[in-house]
XYZ file of C-alpha atoms in Angstrom:
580
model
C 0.000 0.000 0.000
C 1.458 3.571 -1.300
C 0.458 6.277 0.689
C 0.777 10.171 -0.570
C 4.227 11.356 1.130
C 6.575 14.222 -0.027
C 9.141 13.437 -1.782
C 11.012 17.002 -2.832
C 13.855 15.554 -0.816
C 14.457 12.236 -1.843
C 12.632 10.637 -4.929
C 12.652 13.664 -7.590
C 15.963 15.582 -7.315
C 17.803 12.084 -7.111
C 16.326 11.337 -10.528
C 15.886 14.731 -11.872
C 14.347 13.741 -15.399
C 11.323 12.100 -16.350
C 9.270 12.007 -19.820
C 6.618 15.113 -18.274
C 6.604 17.774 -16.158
C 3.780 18.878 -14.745
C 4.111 22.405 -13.172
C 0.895 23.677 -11.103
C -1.023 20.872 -9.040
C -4.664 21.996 -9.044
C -7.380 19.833 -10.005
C -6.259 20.219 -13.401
C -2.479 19.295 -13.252
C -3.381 16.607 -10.534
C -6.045 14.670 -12.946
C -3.683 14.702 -15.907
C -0.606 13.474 -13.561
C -3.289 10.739 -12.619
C -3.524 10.122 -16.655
C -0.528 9.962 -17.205
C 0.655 7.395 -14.776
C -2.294 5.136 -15.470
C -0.449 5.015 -19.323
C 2.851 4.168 -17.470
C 4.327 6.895 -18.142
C 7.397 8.544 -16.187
C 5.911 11.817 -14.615
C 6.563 14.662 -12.487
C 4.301 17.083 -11.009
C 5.326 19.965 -8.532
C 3.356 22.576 -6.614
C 4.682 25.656 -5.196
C 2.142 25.732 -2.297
C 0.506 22.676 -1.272
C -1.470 20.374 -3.354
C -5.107 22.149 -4.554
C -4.175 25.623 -2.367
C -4.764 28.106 -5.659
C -7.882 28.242 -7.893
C -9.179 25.003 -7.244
C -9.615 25.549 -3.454
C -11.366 28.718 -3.926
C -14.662 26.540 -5.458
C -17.934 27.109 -5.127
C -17.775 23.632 -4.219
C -20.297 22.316 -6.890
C -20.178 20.045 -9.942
C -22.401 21.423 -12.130
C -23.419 21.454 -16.181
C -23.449 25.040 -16.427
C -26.624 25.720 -17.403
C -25.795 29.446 -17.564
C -23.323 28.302 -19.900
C -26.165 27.767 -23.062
C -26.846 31.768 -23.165
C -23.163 32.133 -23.900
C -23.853 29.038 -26.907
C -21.364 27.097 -25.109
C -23.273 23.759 -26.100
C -20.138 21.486 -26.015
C -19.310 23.006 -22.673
C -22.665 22.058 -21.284
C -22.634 18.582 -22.542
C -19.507 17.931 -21.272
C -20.132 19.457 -18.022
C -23.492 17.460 -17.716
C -22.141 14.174 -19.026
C -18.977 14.448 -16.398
C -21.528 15.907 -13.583
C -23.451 12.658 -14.106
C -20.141 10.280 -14.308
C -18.545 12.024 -11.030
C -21.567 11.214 -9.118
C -21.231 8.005 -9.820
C -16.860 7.559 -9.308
C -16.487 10.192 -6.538
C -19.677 9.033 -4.698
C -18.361 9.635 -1.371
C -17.456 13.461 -2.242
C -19.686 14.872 -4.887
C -23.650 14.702 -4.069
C -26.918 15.443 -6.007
C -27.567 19.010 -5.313
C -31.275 20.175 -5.473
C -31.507 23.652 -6.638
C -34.149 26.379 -7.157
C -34.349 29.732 -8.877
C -36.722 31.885 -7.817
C -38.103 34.051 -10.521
C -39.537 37.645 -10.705
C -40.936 38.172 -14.238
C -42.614 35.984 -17.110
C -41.088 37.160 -19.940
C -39.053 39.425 -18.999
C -35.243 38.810 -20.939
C -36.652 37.099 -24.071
C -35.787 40.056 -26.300
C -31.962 40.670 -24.487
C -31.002 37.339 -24.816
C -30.369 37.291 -28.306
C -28.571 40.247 -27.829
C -26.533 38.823 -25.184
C -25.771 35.577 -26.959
C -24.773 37.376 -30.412
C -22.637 39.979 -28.285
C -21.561 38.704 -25.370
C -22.544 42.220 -23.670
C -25.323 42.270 -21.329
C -25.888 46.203 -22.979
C -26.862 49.539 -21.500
C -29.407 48.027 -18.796
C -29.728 44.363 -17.307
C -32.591 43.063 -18.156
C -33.668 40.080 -15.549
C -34.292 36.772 -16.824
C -38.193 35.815 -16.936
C -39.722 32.139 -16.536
C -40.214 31.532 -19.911
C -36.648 32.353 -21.095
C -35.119 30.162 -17.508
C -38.160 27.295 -19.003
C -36.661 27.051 -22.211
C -32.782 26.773 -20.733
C -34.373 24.024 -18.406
C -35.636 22.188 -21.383
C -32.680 22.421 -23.028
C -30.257 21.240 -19.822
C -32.686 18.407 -19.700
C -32.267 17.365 -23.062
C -28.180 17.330 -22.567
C -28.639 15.081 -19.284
C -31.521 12.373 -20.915
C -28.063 10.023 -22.281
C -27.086 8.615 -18.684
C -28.997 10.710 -16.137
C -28.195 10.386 -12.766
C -31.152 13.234 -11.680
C -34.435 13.808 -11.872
C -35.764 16.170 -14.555
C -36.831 19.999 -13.877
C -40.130 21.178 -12.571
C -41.464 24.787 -12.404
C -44.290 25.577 -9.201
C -46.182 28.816 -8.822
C -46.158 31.540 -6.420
C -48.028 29.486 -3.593
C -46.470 26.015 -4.065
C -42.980 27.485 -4.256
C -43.719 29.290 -0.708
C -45.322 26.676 0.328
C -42.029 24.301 0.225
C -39.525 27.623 1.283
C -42.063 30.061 2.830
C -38.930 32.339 3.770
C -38.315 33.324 0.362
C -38.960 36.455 -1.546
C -43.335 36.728 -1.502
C -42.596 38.699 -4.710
C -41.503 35.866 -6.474
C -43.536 34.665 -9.301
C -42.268 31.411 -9.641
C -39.619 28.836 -8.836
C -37.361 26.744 -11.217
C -35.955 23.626 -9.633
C -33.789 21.358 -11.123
C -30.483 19.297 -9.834
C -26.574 19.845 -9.847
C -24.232 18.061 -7.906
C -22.106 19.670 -4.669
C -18.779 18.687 -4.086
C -18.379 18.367 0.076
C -14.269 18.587 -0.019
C -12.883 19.900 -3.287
C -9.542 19.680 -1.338
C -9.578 16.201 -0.012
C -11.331 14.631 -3.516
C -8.324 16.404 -5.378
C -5.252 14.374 -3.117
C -7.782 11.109 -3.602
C -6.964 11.691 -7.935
C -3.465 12.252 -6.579
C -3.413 9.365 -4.545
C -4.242 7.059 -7.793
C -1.681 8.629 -9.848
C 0.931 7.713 -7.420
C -0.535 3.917 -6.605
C 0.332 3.492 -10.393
C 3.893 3.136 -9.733
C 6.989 4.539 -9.150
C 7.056 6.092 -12.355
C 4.871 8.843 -10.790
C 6.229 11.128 -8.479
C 4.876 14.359 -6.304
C 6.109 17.147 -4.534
C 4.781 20.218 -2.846
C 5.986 23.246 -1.932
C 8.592 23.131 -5.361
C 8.364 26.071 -7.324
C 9.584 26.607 -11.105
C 11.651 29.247 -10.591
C 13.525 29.350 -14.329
C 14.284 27.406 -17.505
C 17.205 27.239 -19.882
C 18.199 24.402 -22.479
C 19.387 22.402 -19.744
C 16.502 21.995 -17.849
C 13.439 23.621 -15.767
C 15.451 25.398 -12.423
C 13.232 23.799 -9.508
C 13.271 25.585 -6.246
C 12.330 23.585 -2.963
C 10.265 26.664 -1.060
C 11.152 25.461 2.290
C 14.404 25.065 2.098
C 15.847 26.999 -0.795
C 17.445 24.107 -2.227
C 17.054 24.202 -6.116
C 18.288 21.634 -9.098
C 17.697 21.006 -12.875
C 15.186 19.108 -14.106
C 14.788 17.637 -17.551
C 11.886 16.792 -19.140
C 10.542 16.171 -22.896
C 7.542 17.599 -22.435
C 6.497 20.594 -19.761
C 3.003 21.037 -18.927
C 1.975 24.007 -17.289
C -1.195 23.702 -15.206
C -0.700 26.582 -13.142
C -4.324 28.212 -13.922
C -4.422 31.690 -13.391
C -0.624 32.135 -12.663
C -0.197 30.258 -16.023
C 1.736 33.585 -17.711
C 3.794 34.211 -14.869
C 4.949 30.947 -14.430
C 5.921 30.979 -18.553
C 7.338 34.423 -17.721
C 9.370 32.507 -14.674
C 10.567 30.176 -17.452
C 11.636 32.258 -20.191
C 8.567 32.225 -22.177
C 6.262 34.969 -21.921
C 2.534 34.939 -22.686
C -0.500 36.694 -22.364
C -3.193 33.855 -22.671
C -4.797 34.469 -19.182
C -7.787 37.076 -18.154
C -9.183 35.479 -14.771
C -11.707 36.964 -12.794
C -12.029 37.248 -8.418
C -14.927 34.991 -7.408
C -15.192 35.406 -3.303
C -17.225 33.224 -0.930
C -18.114 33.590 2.638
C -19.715 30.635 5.062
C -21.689 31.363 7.413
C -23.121 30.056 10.920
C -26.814 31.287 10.707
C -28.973 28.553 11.712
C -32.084 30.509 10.477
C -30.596 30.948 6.857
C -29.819 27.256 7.221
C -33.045 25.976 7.857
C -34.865 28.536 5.135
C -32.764 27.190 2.035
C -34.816 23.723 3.014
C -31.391 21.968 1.998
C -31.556 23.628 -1.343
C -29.296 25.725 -3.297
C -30.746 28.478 -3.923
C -29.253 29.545 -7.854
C -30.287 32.945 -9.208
C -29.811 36.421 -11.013
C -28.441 39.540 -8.402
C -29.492 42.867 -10.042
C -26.472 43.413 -11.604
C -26.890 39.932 -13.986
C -24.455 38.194 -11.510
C -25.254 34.913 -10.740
C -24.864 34.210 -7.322
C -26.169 31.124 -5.067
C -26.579 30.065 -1.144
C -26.575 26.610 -0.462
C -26.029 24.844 2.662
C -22.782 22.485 3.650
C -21.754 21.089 6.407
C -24.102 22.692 8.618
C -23.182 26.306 7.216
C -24.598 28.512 4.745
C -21.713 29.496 1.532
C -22.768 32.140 -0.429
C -21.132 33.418 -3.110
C -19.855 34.620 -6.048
C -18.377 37.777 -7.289
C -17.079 38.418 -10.649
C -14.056 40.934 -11.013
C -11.242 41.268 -12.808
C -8.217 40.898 -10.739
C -4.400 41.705 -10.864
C -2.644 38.206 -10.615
C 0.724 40.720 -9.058
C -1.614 41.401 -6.049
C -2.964 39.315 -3.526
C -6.531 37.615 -3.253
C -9.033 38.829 -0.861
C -12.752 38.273 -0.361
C -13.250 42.436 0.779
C -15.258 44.468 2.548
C -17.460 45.717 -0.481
C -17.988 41.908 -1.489
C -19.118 40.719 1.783
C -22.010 43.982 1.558
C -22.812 42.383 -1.897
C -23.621 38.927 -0.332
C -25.552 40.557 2.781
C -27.508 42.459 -0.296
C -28.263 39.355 -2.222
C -29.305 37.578 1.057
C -31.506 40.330 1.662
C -33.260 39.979 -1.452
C -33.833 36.463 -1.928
C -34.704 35.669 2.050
C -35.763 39.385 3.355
C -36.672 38.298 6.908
C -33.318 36.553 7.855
C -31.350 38.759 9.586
C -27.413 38.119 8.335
C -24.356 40.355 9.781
C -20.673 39.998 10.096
C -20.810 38.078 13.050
C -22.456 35.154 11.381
C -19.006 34.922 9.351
C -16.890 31.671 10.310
C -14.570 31.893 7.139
C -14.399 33.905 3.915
C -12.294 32.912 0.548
C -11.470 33.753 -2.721
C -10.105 32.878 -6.061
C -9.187 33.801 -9.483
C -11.057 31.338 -12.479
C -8.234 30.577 -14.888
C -10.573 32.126 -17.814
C -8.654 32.880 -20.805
C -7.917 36.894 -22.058
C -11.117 37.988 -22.775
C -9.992 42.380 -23.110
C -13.901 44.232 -23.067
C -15.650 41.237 -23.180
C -17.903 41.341 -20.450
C -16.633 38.792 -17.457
C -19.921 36.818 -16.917
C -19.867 35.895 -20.717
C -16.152 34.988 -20.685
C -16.030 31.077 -21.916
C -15.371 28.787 -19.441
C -14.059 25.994 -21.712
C -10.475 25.557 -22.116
C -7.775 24.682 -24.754
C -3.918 23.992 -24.710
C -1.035 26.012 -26.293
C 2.003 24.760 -27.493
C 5.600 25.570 -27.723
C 8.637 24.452 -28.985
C 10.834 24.055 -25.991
C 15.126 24.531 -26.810
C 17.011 21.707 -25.112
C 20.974 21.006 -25.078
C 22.173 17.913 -27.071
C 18.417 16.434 -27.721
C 15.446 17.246 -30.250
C 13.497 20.245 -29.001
C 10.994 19.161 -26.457
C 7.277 21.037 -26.083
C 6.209 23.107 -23.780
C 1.868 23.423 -22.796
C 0.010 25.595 -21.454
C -3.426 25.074 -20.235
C -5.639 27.578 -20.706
C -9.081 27.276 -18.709
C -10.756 24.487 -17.228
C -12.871 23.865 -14.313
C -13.945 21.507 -11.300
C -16.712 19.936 -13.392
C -14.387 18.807 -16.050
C -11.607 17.645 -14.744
C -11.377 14.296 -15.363
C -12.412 14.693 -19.674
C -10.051 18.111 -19.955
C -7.075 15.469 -18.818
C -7.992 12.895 -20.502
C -7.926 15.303 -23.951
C -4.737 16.695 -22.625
C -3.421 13.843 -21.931
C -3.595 12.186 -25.104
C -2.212 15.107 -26.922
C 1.034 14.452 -24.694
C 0.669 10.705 -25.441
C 0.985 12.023 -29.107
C 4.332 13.930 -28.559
C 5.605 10.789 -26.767
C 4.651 8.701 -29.201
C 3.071 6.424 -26.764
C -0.260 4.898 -27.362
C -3.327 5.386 -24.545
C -3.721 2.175 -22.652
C -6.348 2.908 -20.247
C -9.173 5.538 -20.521
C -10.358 7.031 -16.695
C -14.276 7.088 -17.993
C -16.249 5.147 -15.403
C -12.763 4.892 -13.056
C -13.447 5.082 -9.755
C -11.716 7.693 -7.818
C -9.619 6.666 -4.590
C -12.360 6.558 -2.027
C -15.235 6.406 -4.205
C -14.093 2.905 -4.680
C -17.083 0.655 -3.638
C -18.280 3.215 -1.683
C -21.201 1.834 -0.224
C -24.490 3.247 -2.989
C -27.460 2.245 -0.622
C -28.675 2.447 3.284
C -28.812 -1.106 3.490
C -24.978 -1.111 1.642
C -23.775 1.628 3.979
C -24.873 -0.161 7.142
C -22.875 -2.976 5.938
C -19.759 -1.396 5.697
C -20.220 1.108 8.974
C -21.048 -2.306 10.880
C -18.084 -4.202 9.637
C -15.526 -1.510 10.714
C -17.808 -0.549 14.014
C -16.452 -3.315 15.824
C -13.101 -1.839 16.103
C -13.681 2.015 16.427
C -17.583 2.164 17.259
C -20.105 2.450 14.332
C -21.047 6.124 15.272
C -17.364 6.775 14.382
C -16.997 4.306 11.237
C -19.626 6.623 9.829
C -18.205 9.413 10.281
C -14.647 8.412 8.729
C -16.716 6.928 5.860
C -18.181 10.004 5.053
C -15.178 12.146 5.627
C -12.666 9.760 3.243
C -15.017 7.167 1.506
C -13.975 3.595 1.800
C -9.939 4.695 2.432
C -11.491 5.251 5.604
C -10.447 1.587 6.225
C -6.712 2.797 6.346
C -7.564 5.315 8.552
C -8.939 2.798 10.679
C -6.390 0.183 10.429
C -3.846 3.323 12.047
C -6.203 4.259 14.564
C -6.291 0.727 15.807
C -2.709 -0.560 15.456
C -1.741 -1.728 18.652
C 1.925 -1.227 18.381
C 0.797 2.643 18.469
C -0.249 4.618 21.114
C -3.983 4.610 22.366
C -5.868 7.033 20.013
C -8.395 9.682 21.732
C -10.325 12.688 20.802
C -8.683 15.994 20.386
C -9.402 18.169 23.130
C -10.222 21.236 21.239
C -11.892 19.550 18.613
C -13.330 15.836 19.343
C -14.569 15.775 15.771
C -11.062 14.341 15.109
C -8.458 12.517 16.757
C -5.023 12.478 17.611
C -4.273 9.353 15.653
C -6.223 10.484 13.146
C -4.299 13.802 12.879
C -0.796 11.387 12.801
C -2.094 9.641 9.727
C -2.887 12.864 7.729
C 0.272 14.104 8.536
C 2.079 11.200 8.041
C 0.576 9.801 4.870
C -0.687 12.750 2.751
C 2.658 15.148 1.993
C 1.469 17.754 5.060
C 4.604 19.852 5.229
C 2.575 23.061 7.316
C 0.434 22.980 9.641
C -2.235 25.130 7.873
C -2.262 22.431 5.261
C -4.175 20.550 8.005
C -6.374 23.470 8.626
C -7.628 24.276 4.962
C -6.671 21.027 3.101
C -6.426 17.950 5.125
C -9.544 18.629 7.250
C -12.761 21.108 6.761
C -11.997 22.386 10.293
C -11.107 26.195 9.233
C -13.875 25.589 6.658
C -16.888 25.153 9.227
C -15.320 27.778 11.694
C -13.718 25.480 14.740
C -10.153 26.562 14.424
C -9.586 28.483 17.897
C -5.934 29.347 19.210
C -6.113 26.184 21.874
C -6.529 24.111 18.817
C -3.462 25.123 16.775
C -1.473 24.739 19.681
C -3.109 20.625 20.002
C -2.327 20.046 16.418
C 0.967 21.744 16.158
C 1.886 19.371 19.502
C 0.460 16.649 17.639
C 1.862 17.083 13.953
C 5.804 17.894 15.361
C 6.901 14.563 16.204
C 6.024 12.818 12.826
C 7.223 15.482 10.979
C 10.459 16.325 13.172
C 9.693 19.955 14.163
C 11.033 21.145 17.255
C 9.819 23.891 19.396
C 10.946 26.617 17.131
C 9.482 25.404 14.118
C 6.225 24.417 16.154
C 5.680 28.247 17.005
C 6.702 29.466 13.890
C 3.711 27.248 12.360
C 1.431 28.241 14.667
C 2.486 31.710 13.744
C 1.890 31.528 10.057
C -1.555 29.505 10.430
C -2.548 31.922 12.280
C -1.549 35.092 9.704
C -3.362 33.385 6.903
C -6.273 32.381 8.744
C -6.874 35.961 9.970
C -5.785 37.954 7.170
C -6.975 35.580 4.143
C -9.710 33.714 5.839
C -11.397 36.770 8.133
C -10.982 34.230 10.678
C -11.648 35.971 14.197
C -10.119 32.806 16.293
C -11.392 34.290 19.819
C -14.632 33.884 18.570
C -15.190 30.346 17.541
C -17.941 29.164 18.975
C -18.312 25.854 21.434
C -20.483 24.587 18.927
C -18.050 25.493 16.398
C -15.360 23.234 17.399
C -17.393 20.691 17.975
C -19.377 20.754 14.455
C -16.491 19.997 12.252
């Protein structure tokens, strides 16, 4: 049994070549490493952060078709989004869950004379014009039609003023109607993301991982890698380079001598929020609809909190990321309108985040209409004593897709190799997803079984948080030549041997990559000062920190959590810590 360790020490720089390179590990990079090493193929893939910490942790946290998408005429898009929505609900089981979501609409036919304009132009024009039922009926019909080959969810259905307050009676009374149909949300983007990662390295040791190694320059005798921990740097050789770095994909080809302008991302911020009246009035829905300004924004519920999100603005990759002030009003706005009677302040706020989409250059074209699909560049890449080798850039790409946009990049690397594709990952189940229980009576099976050793009140919960490589995580927890597991103190959501196998087994190298990657604690709000003291006690001995580096971690969770987060860590609540 492989487990996901770093290996920027050891297993790369004393083999510093390999057939690819991937640079960037985001969903993206991480699916097509997966690929690649299913093929057999020698591969590389670094991060300069930790694994999924860029775009692809700043989610809404939803799999979805994109049925916004078909104003844009992004048809391909939208079947490929649907037809991998469908497939990932059946291969990721244990992380990505039918989502039922309603819009609730204002006007009948209001929007059926912009909407050509809007599709033609790609400019929503002088005034926004909302979206009326019968234009949102005629998308609905349309995303149907896209999901009837190998539907996993039920069809749309539209309900009238009364029957729509009826089933949410704290929405909007000026609503006219209600469109609900189904996506799928994705419970931990982060933690689904190491599980692709995970299978790419089970293939063999022909795949190999590191985090926290940055490309820091390029020249015909390799890519200059930089270990961002220790400074330590070597050459690298590779035929082909593949950058996957999303929106930092032209300053990473700036960083290696080969400038571009292909990227034009936009900010999309997110806050979560502990309101357990907002909680109970979405009625477990997402709720999916138009903000005045044509922004589509949503409010669904996960993990017992409320995310609501998303902005759209352009964004200076040179400058830092921050959900602000002004976006947070936005949300409060939004919340306003589509729930007027729940009250929602700052104080509700347990974490905030934000991203930048890698969307491609898009100069006045209007960010909400900016595609969303993605293609690859190429470049001839100069190398000392051999045949040029290529260098790719992605250029797009989302959650949804992950899995088909690496298979099609993929294959175009296979190509340049030469090689021939020996396995496809359509219908591959995905690490824990792996017989992952797919009914009650199925699931009290499996919780049973593995109840005898760590109670079945606990089995479930592992299950749920790790699908069936929850069985590993038992097997460590109950290894008698360890010590006795127990709760954490300041969060007995988790334990301490459970803590020792994330930090032994899945590449943690700082202790906020427990916080925001290994577990959903910062996520749901229960990180509290008491706590990063536990886990930094905890984490130290199996990764060799001593005191020093054990403050200095607790140091810099703490600067990220307050300053990129909005975390106020004297203010988690009891129920908080105990929630996650």
């Amino acid at each position: 049994m492989s487990f996901l360790n770093s290996q920027t020490s050891t297993a790369i720089p004393a083999h510093p070549n390999a057939q690819v390179l991937i640079i960037g590990a985001g969903i993206n990079g991480i699916a097509t490493f997966r690929d690649l090493a299913l093929q057999g193929v020698d591969v590389v893939i670094v991060e300069k952060n930790d694994f999924v910490s860029g775009a692809s942790s700043a989610s809404s946290h939803m799999i979805h078709g994109g049925v916004r998408y078909l104003e844009n005429g992004e048809f391909r898009l939208v079947k490929e989004s649907v037809t991998e929505r469908n497939s990932l609900l059946k291969i990721a089981p244990h992380y990505v869950k039918p989502l039922q979501t309603t819009i609730p609409i204002f006007s009948t036919f209001s929007g059926v004379m912009a909407a050509p304009l809007r599709f033609l132009t790609h400019k929503q024009g002088a005034k926004h014009v909302e979206r009326g039922a019968m234009l949102i009926k005629l998308g609905m019909m349309i995303y149907d039609a896209f999901s009837r080959d190998g539907g996993t969810v039920p069809r749309h259905e539209f309900k009238g003023r009364a029957k729509a307050l009826a089933a949410l009676p704290l929405l909007n009374p000026g609503l006219k109607y209600t469109a609900t149909y189904y996506d799928a949300a994705m419970h931990d983007p982060e933690r689904l993301a190491l599980d692709v990662l995970r299978d790419g390295l089970d293939a063999g040791p022909h795949a190999r991982a590191a985090n926290y190694v940055e490309a820091a320059g390029m020249d015909e005798n390799g890519v200059l890698l930089r270990n961002t921990i220790t400074g330590d740097e070597f050459r690298f050789q590779a035929d082909v380079v593949v950058n996957t770095s999303g929106p930092w994909t032209d300053l990473t080809n700036s960083a290696l001598g080969q400038p571009s302008t292909f990227m034009g991302g936009t900010k999309g911020s997110h806050v979560v929020l502990d309101n357990p009246e907002l909680l109970a009035a979405t009625g477990g829905r997402e709720i999916f609809f138009e903000h005045e300004d044509g922004r589509i924004v949503l409010i669904y519920p996960l993990k017992g909190r409320v995310l609501v999100g998303t902005t759209d603005l352009e964004h200076d990759m040179t400058k830092p990321i921050r959900c602000t002030e002004p976006e947070i009003d936005y949300f409060f706005d939004l919340v306003a309108h589509v729930f007027p009677t729940v009250k929602v302040d700052r104080s509700h706020i347990v974490f905030r985040f934000a991203g930048v989409r890698p969307l491609p250059r898009h100069d006045d074209e209007a960010p909400g209409f900016v595609s969303r699909d993605y293609r690859i560049e190429s470049r001839p890449l100069p190398r000392a004593g051999a045949a040029d080798g290529t260098l790719l850039s992605l250029v797009g790409g989302k959650w949804t897709t992950f899995r088909a946009l690496a298979e099609n990049l993929s294959t175009d690397i296979l190509k340049l190799l030469g090689l021939p594709r020996t396995v496809s990952t359509e219908g591959l189940a995905i690490g824990g997803g792996r017989n992952f229980p797919a009914t009650d009576a199925a699931h009290q099976v499996w919780v049973t079984a593995h109840g005898d050793e760590v109670g079945t009140d606990r089995a479930a919960a592992l299950l749920a948080r790790y699908g069936t490589r929850a069985s590993e995580v038992i097997e460590f927890l109950t290894d008698p030549s360890g010590p006795a597991d127990a709760p954490l103190q300041h969060n007995a959501a988790y334990s301490r041997r459970e803590i020792e196998f994330l930090a032994s087994t899945e590449s943690v190298v700082r202790l906020i990559d427990v916080l925001l990657r290994r577990t959903s604690m910062a996520f749901v709000g229960a990180v509290t000062t008491p706590l990063l003291k536990e886990l930094a006690l905890v984490v130290a001995p199996v990764l060799g920190w001593d005191a020093e580096r054990r403050a200095e971690e607790i140091e810099l969770a703490r600067g990220i959590l307050i300053d990129a987060h909005g975390v106020d860590l004297a203010a988690a609540s009891e129920a908080a810590v105990f929630g996650a």
